[in-house]
PDB file of C-alpha atoms in Angstrom:
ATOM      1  CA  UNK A   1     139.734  65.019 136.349  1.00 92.00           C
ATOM      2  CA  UNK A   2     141.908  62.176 136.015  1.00 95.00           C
ATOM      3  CA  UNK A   3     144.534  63.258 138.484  1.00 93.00           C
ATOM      4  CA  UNK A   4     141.524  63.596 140.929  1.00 95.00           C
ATOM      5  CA  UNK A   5     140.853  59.631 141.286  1.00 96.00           C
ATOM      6  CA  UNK A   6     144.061  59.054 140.424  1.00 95.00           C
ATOM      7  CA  UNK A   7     146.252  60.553 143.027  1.00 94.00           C
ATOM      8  CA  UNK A   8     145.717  59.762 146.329  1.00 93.00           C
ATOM      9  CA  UNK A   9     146.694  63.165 147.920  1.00 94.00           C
ATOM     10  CA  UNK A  10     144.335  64.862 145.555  1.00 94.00           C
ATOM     11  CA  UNK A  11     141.620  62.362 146.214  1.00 95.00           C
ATOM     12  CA  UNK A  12     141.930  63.433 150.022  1.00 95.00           C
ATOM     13  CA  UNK A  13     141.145  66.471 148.860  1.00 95.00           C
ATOM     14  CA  UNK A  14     137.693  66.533 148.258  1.00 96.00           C
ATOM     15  CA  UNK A  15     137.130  62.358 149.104  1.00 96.00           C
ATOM     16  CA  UNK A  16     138.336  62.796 152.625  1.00 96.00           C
ATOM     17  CA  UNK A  17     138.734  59.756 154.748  1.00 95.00           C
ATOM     18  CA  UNK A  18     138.241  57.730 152.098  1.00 96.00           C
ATOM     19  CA  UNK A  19     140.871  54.670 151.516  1.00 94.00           C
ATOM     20  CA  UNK A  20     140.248  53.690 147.742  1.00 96.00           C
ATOM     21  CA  UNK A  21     142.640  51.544 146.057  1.00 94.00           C
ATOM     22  CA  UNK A  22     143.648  51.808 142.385  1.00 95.00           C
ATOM     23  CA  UNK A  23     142.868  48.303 141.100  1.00 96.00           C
ATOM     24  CA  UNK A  24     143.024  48.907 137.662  1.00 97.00           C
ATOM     25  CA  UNK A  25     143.168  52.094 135.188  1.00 97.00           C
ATOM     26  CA  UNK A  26     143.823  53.229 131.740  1.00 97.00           C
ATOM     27  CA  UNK A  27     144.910  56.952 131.697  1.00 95.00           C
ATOM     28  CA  UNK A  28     142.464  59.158 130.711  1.00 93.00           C
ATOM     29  CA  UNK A  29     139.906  56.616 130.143  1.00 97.00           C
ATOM     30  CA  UNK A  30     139.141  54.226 132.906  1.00 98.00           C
ATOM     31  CA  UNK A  31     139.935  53.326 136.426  1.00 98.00           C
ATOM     32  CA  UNK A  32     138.607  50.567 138.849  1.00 98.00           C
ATOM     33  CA  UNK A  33     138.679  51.187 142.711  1.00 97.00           C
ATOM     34  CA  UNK A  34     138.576  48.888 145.502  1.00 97.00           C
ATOM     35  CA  UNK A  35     136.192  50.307 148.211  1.00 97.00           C
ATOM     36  CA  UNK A  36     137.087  50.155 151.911  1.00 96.00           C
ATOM     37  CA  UNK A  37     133.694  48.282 152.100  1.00 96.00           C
ATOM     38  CA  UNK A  38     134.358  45.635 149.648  1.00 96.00           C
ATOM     39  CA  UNK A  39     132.860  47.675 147.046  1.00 98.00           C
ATOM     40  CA  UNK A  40     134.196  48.336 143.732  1.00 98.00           C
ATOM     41  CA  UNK A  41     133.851  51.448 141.692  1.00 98.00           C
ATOM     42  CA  UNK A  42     134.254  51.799 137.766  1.00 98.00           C
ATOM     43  CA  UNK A  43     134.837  54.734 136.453  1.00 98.00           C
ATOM     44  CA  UNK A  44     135.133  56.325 133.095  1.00 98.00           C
ATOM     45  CA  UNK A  45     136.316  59.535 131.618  1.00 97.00           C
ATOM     46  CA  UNK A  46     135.912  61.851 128.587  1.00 96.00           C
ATOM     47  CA  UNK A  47     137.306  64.940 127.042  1.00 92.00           C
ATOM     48  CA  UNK A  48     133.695  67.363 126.587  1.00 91.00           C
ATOM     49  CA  UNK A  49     136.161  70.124 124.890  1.00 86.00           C
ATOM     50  CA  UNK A  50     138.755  72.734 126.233  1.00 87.00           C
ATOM     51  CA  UNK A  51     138.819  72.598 129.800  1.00 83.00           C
ATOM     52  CA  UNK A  52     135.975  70.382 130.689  1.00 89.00           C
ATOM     53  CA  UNK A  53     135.522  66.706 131.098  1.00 92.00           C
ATOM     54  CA  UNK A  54     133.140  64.204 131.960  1.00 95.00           C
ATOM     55  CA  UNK A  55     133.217  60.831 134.576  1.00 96.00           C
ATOM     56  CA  UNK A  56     131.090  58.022 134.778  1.00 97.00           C
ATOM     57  CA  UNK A  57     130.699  56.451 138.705  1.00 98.00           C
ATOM     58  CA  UNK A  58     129.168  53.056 138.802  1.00 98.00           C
ATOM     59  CA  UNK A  59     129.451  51.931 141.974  1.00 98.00           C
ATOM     60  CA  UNK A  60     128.828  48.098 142.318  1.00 97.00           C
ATOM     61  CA  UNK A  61     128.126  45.027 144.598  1.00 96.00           C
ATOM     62  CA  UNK A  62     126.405  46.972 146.602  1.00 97.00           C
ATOM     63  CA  UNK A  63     124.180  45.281 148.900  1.00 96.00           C
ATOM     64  CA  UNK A  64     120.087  46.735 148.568  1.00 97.00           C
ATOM     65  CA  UNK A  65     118.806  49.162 147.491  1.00 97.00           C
ATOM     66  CA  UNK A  66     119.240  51.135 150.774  1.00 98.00           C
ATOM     67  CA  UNK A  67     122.551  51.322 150.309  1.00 97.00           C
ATOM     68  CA  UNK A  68     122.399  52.143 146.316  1.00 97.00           C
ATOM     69  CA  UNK A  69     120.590  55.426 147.102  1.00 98.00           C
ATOM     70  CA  UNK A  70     123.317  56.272 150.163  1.00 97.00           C
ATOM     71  CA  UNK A  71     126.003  55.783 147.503  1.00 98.00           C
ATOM     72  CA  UNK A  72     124.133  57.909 144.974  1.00 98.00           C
ATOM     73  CA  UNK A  73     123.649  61.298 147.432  1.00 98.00           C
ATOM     74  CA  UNK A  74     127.076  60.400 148.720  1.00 98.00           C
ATOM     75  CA  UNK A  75     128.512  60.268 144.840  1.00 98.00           C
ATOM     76  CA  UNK A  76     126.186  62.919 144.201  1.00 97.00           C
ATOM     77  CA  UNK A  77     127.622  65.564 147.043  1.00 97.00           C
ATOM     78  CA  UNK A  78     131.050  64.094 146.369  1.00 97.00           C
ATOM     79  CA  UNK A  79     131.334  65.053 143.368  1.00 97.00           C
ATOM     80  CA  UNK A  80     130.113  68.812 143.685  1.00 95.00           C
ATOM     81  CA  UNK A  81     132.708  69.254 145.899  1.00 95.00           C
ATOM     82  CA  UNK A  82     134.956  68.484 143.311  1.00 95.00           C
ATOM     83  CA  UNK A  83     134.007  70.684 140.870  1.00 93.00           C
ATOM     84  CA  UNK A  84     134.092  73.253 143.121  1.00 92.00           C
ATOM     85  CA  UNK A  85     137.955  72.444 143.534  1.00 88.00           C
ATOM     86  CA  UNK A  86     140.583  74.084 141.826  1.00 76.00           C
ATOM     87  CA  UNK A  87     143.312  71.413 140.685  1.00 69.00           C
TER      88      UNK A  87
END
């Protein structure tokens, strides 16, 4: 799950189009992206057992609450299509 955010070329994978940069991270536990907006998004991770893990998205500075709910479908759909990926 790591590897996912982590890598770019894995990140393209299922975040298409999508030109995050790393800002900050702690493998395994914690990354901080830079949004192509001028967004940032915190994440955190957790081991849930053998073979399954957990993230955390906060995405922040966003401006109203127009654009909260966007993010949250967007995260939402995102992320589906990342479970459904095999890595």
């Amino acid at each position: 799950l790591y590897r996912a955010f982590s890598q770019k070329q894995v990140r393209e994978r299922w975040l298409p189009g999508i030109d995050a940069t790393v800002r900050s991270a702690t493998r395994g536990k914690y990354m901080r992206l830079d949004w192509p907006d001028g967004t940032s998004v915190q994440l955190g991770f957790a081991a849930k057992g053998r073979g399954k893990s957990q993230v955390a998205v906060q995405h922040g500075k966003l401006k109203d609450q127009a654009s909260a709910a966007r993010m949250k479908a967007f995260w939402g759909e995102r992320l589906e299509a990342l479970a459904s990926l095999s890595i």
